[in-house]
Amino acid sequence: MDGRRYAVGYALPSKKQATFAQTSLLNVAKERSIDLINIDLEKPLIEQGPFDLILHKIYGPEWTHQLTEYAAKNPAVPIIDSPIAIEKLLNRISMLQVVTDLSPSLSDRHPVSIGIPKQIVAHDAADMIGIDLGEKGLKFPVMAKPLVVDGSAKSHKMALVYGNEGLGKLEPPIVLQEFVNHGGVVFKVYVAGEYVKCVKRNSLPDVNEEKPQTLSGSLSFSQISNLSSLEDGEVEIPPMGFLSDIARGLRQQMGLNLFNFDVIRDARNGDRYLVIDINYFPGYEKLPCYEQVLTDFFCNVLSSSNKHLAGG
């Protein structure tokens, strides 16, 4: 960059502050002339700074108002990312709609396909009564996920539901999502601007579709994780060109820079992939060399902003 120091303000929930702003990241950024500054959520944003870039993962109308007010007074300061764009990821139906919109163009360029699981929404108790999964193209077991994703513990409370008994215990609004056998592996794809990285993680074990289920009710994810573990072995990562195209398409359509998406491979059709979740501003600290990844991203945003100001 141009030799001067840059101030990057970050506004995050207290739990995420500790994992994001580790000493290693602060030091790597400092070596690149970037000072990471924690935004005090107890004070008005407009009274803090000056900042050259703002990162945030705070939700709610009050914070959105503060960002809007700050942007109006400091139009040259990039805000990563727009609250309006982030809002689409706070609802599990709207978050995956973008994948459906993207799918046709990707299928034209790759021998493998991308899609999403079948899913329905139960908004209230009345929707849960007498729900007919077969009519919606679903069958047990199904994934049950809270409709709203707001960063709370409740929004991450998911379950694998094996029968009607389990459905009766769910608290709407809830999304019932098709469970697709996928070899017990999920591919988590991290995106930071143009950077794309795929890592493998253990997932839910496959369900034997030929034998009647011996389980009933539902199992929370914490219980599911104790059922079995994925044995070490070679699991082929999806083609990186394919994943990069998905990442680029999602970034452009959503207008977001910091997110990850979870991909599974259909165990019955190895050329069929499904996006099952998209998360805003995920835990990049889980990536090797995350300090370099994020610092490069900050530099790219700041450099682009400088060129824009200079009329380049």
One Martini backbone bead per residue (centre of mass of N, CA, C, O) as a GRO file, in nm:
protein
  312
    1MET     BB    1   0.102   0.032  -0.013
    2ASP     BB    2   0.154   0.387   0.088
    3GLY     BB    3   0.287   0.372   0.407
    4ARG     BB    4   0.055   0.401   0.576
    5ARG     BB    5  -0.174   0.376   0.826
    6TYR     BB    6  -0.441   0.147   0.924
    7ALA     BB    7  -0.787   0.143   1.030
    8VAL     BB    8  -0.953  -0.147   1.170
    9GLY     BB    9  -1.274  -0.199   1.249
   10TYR     BB   10  -1.440  -0.409   1.504
   11ALA     BB   11  -1.772  -0.572   1.535
   12LEU     BB   12  -1.829  -0.803   1.801
   13PRO     BB   13  -1.895  -1.048   1.974
   14SER     BB   14  -1.734  -1.139   2.252
   15LYS     BB   15  -1.669  -1.434   2.168
   16LYS     BB   16  -1.542  -1.352   1.883
   17GLN     BB   17  -1.316  -1.164   1.961
   18ALA     BB   18  -1.117  -1.378   2.082
   19THR     BB   19  -1.088  -1.551   1.810
   20PHE     BB   20  -1.011  -1.324   1.611
   21ALA     BB   21  -0.819  -1.123   1.805
   22GLN     BB   22  -0.542  -1.239   1.788
   23THR     BB   23  -0.217  -1.181   1.830
   24SER     BB   24  -0.128  -1.292   1.555
   25LEU     BB   25  -0.307  -1.103   1.386
   26LEU     BB   26  -0.217  -0.829   1.495
   27ASN     BB   27   0.082  -0.866   1.403
   28VAL     BB   28   0.047  -0.914   1.100
   29ALA     BB   29  -0.105  -0.652   1.045
   30LYS     BB   30   0.110  -0.455   1.156
   31GLU     BB   31   0.327  -0.534   0.938
   32ARG     BB   32   0.097  -0.409   0.718
   33SER     BB   33  -0.021  -0.131   0.843
   34ILE     BB   34  -0.239  -0.262   1.053
   35ASP     BB   35  -0.499  -0.158   1.278
   36LEU     BB   36  -0.679  -0.326   1.517
   37ILE     BB   37  -1.010  -0.212   1.626
   38ASN     BB   38  -1.220  -0.205   1.889
   39ILE     BB   39  -1.550  -0.162   1.899
   40ASP     BB   40  -1.758   0.021   2.105
   41LEU     BB   41  -2.088  -0.075   2.190
   42GLU     BB   42  -2.136   0.163   2.417
   43LYS     BB   43  -2.079   0.346   2.173
   44PRO     BB   44  -2.103   0.551   1.929
   45LEU     BB   45  -1.979   0.514   1.619
   46ILE     BB   46  -1.956   0.821   1.529
   47GLU     BB   47  -1.736   0.867   1.782
   48GLN     BB   48  -1.545   0.688   1.621
   49GLY     BB   49  -1.212   0.691   1.537
   50PRO     BB   50  -1.086   0.668   1.253
   51PHE     BB   51  -1.170   0.472   0.964
   52ASP     BB   52  -1.088   0.253   0.676
   53LEU     BB   53  -1.241   0.001   0.811
   54ILE     BB   54  -1.536  -0.218   0.850
   55LEU     BB   55  -1.620  -0.476   1.073
   56HIS     BB   56  -1.908  -0.714   1.112
   57LYS     BB   57  -2.136  -0.904   1.372
   58ILE     BB   58  -2.414  -0.729   1.400
   59TYR     BB   59  -2.749  -0.724   1.511
   60GLY     BB   60  -2.992  -0.493   1.424
   61PRO     BB   61  -3.141  -0.180   1.401
   62GLU     BB   62  -2.939  -0.010   1.566
   63TRP     BB   63  -2.680  -0.090   1.413
   64THR     BB   64  -2.776  -0.017   1.131
   65HIS     BB   65  -2.809   0.283   1.195
   66GLN     BB   66  -2.511   0.336   1.266
   67LEU     BB   67  -2.395   0.257   0.989
   68THR     BB   68  -2.556   0.458   0.821
   69GLU     BB   69  -2.450   0.711   0.963
   70TYR     BB   70  -2.149   0.661   0.907
   71ALA     BB   71  -2.167   0.640   0.593
   72ALA     BB   72  -2.278   0.929   0.545
   73LYS     BB   73  -2.010   1.064   0.673
   74ASN     BB   74  -1.826   0.797   0.542
   75PRO     BB   75  -1.829   0.701   0.218
   76ALA     BB   76  -1.517   0.580   0.189
   77VAL     BB   77  -1.591   0.355   0.394
   78PRO     BB   78  -1.575   0.036   0.421
   79ILE     BB   79  -1.838  -0.217   0.467
   80ILE     BB   80  -1.811  -0.537   0.634
   81ASP     BB   81  -2.118  -0.578   0.561
   82SER     BB   82  -2.417  -0.546   0.444
   83PRO     BB   83  -2.701  -0.576   0.625
   84ILE     BB   84  -2.892  -0.650   0.389
   85ALA     BB   85  -2.721  -0.891   0.288
   86ILE     BB   86  -2.704  -1.052   0.556
   87GLU     BB   87  -3.012  -1.106   0.604
   88LYS     BB   88  -3.035  -1.358   0.410
   89LEU     BB   89  -2.868  -1.543   0.635
   90LEU     BB   90  -3.112  -1.529   0.870
   91ASN     BB   91  -3.253  -1.734   0.661
   92ARG     BB   92  -3.288  -2.067   0.554
   93ILE     BB   93  -3.432  -1.998   0.283
   94SER     BB   94  -3.287  -1.745   0.158
   95MET     BB   95  -2.991  -1.857   0.165
   96LEU     BB   96  -3.053  -2.092  -0.071
   97GLN     BB   97  -3.177  -1.944  -0.319
   98VAL     BB   98  -2.909  -1.859  -0.458
   99VAL     BB   99  -2.832  -2.146  -0.550
  100THR     BB  100  -3.069  -2.192  -0.741
  101ASP     BB  101  -2.995  -1.947  -0.926
  102LEU     BB  102  -2.696  -2.066  -0.994
  103SER     BB  103  -2.707  -2.360  -1.109
  104PRO     BB  104  -2.738  -2.341  -1.425
  105SER     BB  105  -2.460  -2.203  -1.491
  106LEU     BB  106  -2.282  -2.431  -1.365
  107SER     BB  107  -2.384  -2.679  -1.532
  108ASP     BB  108  -2.260  -2.565  -1.806
  109ARG     BB  109  -1.938  -2.583  -1.683
  110HIS     BB  110  -1.997  -2.868  -1.535
  111PRO     BB  111  -2.009  -3.222  -1.462
  112VAL     BB  112  -2.132  -3.108  -1.208
  113SER     BB  113  -2.369  -3.055  -0.944
  114ILE     BB  114  -2.587  -2.803  -0.793
  115GLY     BB  115  -2.774  -2.778  -0.479
  116ILE     BB  116  -3.062  -2.846  -0.276
  117PRO     BB  117  -3.253  -2.938  -0.043
  118LYS     BB  118  -3.537  -3.030   0.056
  119GLN     BB  119  -3.789  -2.790   0.189
  120ILE     BB  120  -3.967  -2.681   0.487
  121VAL     BB  121  -4.205  -2.473   0.667
  122ALA     BB  122  -4.271  -2.414   1.020
  123HIS     BB  123  -4.416  -2.141   1.180
  124ASP     BB  124  -4.620  -2.320   1.357
  125ALA     BB  125  -4.815  -2.537   1.528
  126ALA     BB  126  -5.021  -2.572   1.296
  127ASP     BB  127  -4.809  -2.679   1.087
  128MET     BB  128  -4.735  -2.944   1.256
  129ILE     BB  129  -5.012  -3.041   1.222
  130GLY     BB  130  -5.037  -3.290   0.998
  131ILE     BB  131  -4.781  -3.324   0.855
  132ASP     BB  132  -4.685  -3.394   0.506
  133LEU     BB  133  -4.401  -3.506   0.374
  134GLY     BB  134  -4.478  -3.655   0.109
  135GLU     BB  135  -4.616  -3.408  -0.025
  136LYS     BB  136  -4.309  -3.261  -0.016
  137GLY     BB  137  -4.083  -3.494  -0.074
  138LEU     BB  138  -4.054  -3.628   0.207
  139LYS     BB  139  -3.854  -3.819   0.454
  140PHE     BB  140  -3.754  -4.024   0.677
  141PRO     BB  141  -3.520  -3.854   0.773
  142VAL     BB  142  -3.491  -3.520   0.915
  143MET     BB  143  -3.399  -3.199   0.923
  144ALA     BB  144  -3.379  -2.968   1.205
  145LYS     BB  145  -3.412  -2.608   1.173
  146PRO     BB  146  -3.391  -2.304   1.245
  147LEU     BB  147  -3.498  -2.035   1.069
  148VAL     BB  148  -3.332  -1.855   1.255
  149VAL     BB  149  -3.016  -1.664   1.221
  150ASP     BB  150  -2.856  -1.494   1.520
  151GLY     BB  151  -2.615  -1.645   1.701
  152SER     BB  152  -2.758  -1.816   1.880
  153ALA     BB  153  -2.794  -2.112   2.037
  154LYS     BB  154  -3.076  -2.178   1.915
  155SER     BB  155  -2.991  -2.150   1.604
  156HIS     BB  156  -2.798  -2.431   1.653
  157LYS     BB  157  -3.047  -2.616   1.712
  158MET     BB  158  -3.026  -2.942   1.603
  159ALA     BB  159  -3.191  -3.222   1.417
  160LEU     BB  160  -3.267  -3.568   1.387
  161VAL     BB  161  -3.564  -3.695   1.241
  162TYR     BB  162  -3.750  -4.016   1.257
  163GLY     BB  163  -4.044  -3.902   1.356
  164ASN     BB  164  -4.340  -3.786   1.479
  165GLU     BB  165  -4.241  -3.764   1.768
  166GLY     BB  166  -4.016  -3.556   1.701
  167LEU     BB  167  -4.195  -3.333   1.579
  168GLY     BB  168  -4.355  -3.270   1.852
  169LYS     BB  169  -4.073  -3.133   1.986
  170LEU     BB  170  -4.076  -2.894   1.816
  171GLU     BB  171  -3.982  -2.543   1.761
  172PRO     BB  172  -4.129  -2.303   1.623
  173PRO     BB  173  -3.964  -2.201   1.375
  174ILE     BB  174  -3.905  -2.449   1.111
  175VAL     BB  175  -3.677  -2.654   0.927
  176LEU     BB  176  -3.733  -2.909   0.687
  177GLN     BB  177  -3.475  -3.131   0.580
  178GLU     BB  178  -3.329  -3.315   0.372
  179PHE     BB  179  -3.172  -3.630   0.401
  180VAL     BB  180  -2.841  -3.691   0.278
  181ASN     BB  181  -2.634  -3.911   0.192
  182HIS     BB  182  -2.251  -3.837   0.259
  183GLY     BB  183  -2.027  -4.013   0.419
  184GLY     BB  184  -1.969  -3.824   0.678
  185VAL     BB  185  -1.916  -3.554   0.495
  186VAL     BB  186  -1.803  -3.212   0.508
  187PHE     BB  187  -1.768  -2.918   0.308
  188LYS     BB  188  -1.580  -2.634   0.394
  189VAL     BB  189  -1.620  -2.307   0.248
  190TYR     BB  190  -1.398  -2.043   0.241
  191VAL     BB  191  -1.456  -1.681   0.226
  192ALA     BB  192  -1.225  -1.399   0.118
  193GLY     BB  193  -1.323  -1.285  -0.128
  194GLU     BB  194  -1.105  -1.450  -0.350
  195TYR     BB  195  -1.078  -1.646  -0.130
  196VAL     BB  196  -1.045  -2.017  -0.133
  197LYS     BB  197  -1.136  -2.280   0.112
  198CYS     BB  198  -1.115  -2.636   0.167
  199VAL     BB  199  -1.264  -2.842   0.422
  200LYS     BB  200  -1.279  -3.126   0.625
  201ARG     BB  201  -1.563  -3.283   0.796
  202ASN     BB  202  -1.742  -3.417   1.015
  203SER     BB  203  -2.050  -3.596   1.011
  204LEU     BB  204  -2.322  -3.750   0.952
  205PRO     BB  205  -2.431  -4.049   0.937
  206ASP     BB  206  -2.553  -4.279   0.763
  207VAL     BB  207  -2.855  -4.416   0.638
  208ASN     BB  208  -3.032  -4.708   0.630
  209GLU     BB  209  -3.266  -4.757   0.368
  210GLU     BB  210  -3.330  -5.084   0.394
  211LYS     BB  211  -3.382  -5.040   0.694
  212PRO     BB  212  -3.546  -5.015   0.959
  213GLN     BB  213  -3.585  -4.797   1.203
  214THR     BB  214  -3.466  -4.801   1.545
  215LEU     BB  215  -3.526  -4.509   1.559
  216SER     BB  216  -3.672  -4.243   1.747
  217GLY     BB  217  -3.761  -3.934   1.709
  218SER     BB  218  -3.472  -3.750   1.824
  219LEU     BB  219  -3.145  -3.595   1.751
  220SER     BB  220  -2.907  -3.425   1.854
  221PHE     BB  221  -2.599  -3.328   1.764
  222SER     BB  222  -2.455  -3.419   2.023
  223GLN     BB  223  -2.563  -3.711   2.002
  224ILE     BB  224  -2.473  -3.783   1.716
  225SER     BB  225  -2.159  -3.754   1.767
  226ASN     BB  226  -2.172  -4.036   1.948
  227LEU     BB  227  -2.237  -4.269   1.750
  228SER     BB  228  -2.005  -4.183   1.537
  229SER     BB  229  -1.699  -4.200   1.352
  230LEU     BB  230  -1.477  -4.091   1.128
  231GLU     BB  231  -1.262  -4.244   0.945
  232ASP     BB  232  -0.968  -4.246   0.833
  233GLY     BB  233  -0.926  -4.102   0.501
  234GLU     BB  234  -0.976  -4.076   0.168
  235VAL     BB  235  -1.125  -3.767   0.065
  236GLU     BB  236  -1.256  -3.618  -0.197
  237ILE     BB  237  -1.240  -3.318  -0.318
  238PRO     BB  238  -1.387  -3.104  -0.477
  239PRO     BB  239  -1.354  -2.922  -0.735
  240MET     BB  240  -1.205  -2.613  -0.721
  241GLY     BB  241  -1.335  -2.477  -0.966
  242PHE     BB  242  -1.623  -2.525  -0.870
  243LEU     BB  243  -1.605  -2.385  -0.591
  244SER     BB  244  -1.510  -2.108  -0.699
  245ASP     BB  245  -1.766  -2.055  -0.867
  246ILE     BB  246  -1.959  -2.057  -0.633
  247ALA     BB  247  -1.825  -1.834  -0.466
  248ARG     BB  248  -1.846  -1.614  -0.682
  249GLY     BB  249  -2.152  -1.624  -0.720
  250LEU     BB  250  -2.231  -1.566  -0.427
  251ARG     BB  251  -2.081  -1.298  -0.394
  252GLN     BB  252  -2.234  -1.148  -0.618
  253GLN     BB  253  -2.536  -1.206  -0.534
  254MET     BB  254  -2.504  -1.120  -0.218
  255GLY     BB  255  -2.275  -0.904  -0.146
  256LEU     BB  256  -2.033  -1.078  -0.019
  257ASN     BB  257  -1.707  -1.158   0.156
  258LEU     BB  258  -1.786  -1.312   0.441
  259PHE     BB  259  -1.789  -1.669   0.412
  260ASN     BB  260  -1.958  -1.989   0.435
  261PHE     BB  261  -2.000  -2.325   0.291
  262ASP     BB  262  -2.193  -2.622   0.288
  263VAL     BB  263  -2.090  -2.941   0.150
  264ILE     BB  264  -2.234  -3.222  -0.019
  265ARG     BB  265  -2.217  -3.568  -0.120
  266ASP     BB  266  -2.390  -3.782  -0.292
  267ALA     BB  267  -2.386  -4.123  -0.235
  268ARG     BB  268  -2.558  -4.197  -0.511
  269ASN     BB  269  -2.412  -3.924  -0.650
  270GLY     BB  270  -2.096  -3.802  -0.715
  271ASP     BB  271  -2.211  -3.545  -0.909
  272ARG     BB  272  -2.375  -3.452  -0.646
  273TYR     BB  273  -2.433  -3.137  -0.495
  274LEU     BB  274  -2.489  -2.976  -0.165
  275VAL     BB  275  -2.620  -2.697  -0.013
  276ILE     BB  276  -2.687  -2.653   0.353
  277ASP     BB  277  -2.506  -2.387   0.420
  278ILE     BB  278  -2.474  -2.035   0.530
  279ASN     BB  279  -2.211  -1.821   0.666
  280TYR     BB  280  -2.137  -1.543   0.845
  281PHE     BB  281  -1.848  -1.482   0.961
  282PRO     BB  282  -1.660  -1.707   1.033
  283GLY     BB  283  -1.410  -1.927   1.169
  284TYR     BB  284  -1.100  -1.855   1.055
  285GLU     BB  285  -0.915  -1.974   1.288
  286LYS     BB  286  -0.941  -2.276   1.166
  287LEU     BB  287  -0.736  -2.187   0.975
  288PRO     BB  288  -0.458  -2.198   0.822
  289CYS     BB  289  -0.324  -1.895   0.816
  290TYR     BB  290  -0.546  -1.671   0.888
  291GLU     BB  291  -0.381  -1.414   0.914
  292GLN     BB  292  -0.304  -1.391   0.612
  293VAL     BB  293  -0.582  -1.403   0.486
  294LEU     BB  294  -0.704  -1.147   0.626
  295THR     BB  295  -0.483  -0.943   0.559
  296ASP     BB  296  -0.511  -0.963   0.256
  297PHE     BB  297  -0.801  -0.869   0.252
  298PHE     BB  298  -0.762  -0.591   0.373
  299CYS     BB  299  -0.564  -0.489   0.156
  300ASN     BB  300  -0.753  -0.520  -0.088
  301VAL     BB  301  -0.974  -0.326   0.010
  302LEU     BB  302  -0.793  -0.076   0.053
  303SER     BB  303  -0.676  -0.062  -0.232
  304SER     BB  304  -0.947  -0.034  -0.380
  305SER     BB  305  -1.033   0.223  -0.231
  306ASN     BB  306  -0.795   0.402  -0.324
  307LYS     BB  307  -0.850   0.379  -0.630
  308HIS     BB  308  -1.131   0.502  -0.621
  309LEU     BB  309  -1.042   0.779  -0.503
  310ALA     BB  310  -0.831   0.821  -0.752
  311GLY     BB  311  -0.989   0.713  -1.018
  312GLY     BB  312  -0.898   0.395  -1.100
   0.00000   0.00000   0.00000
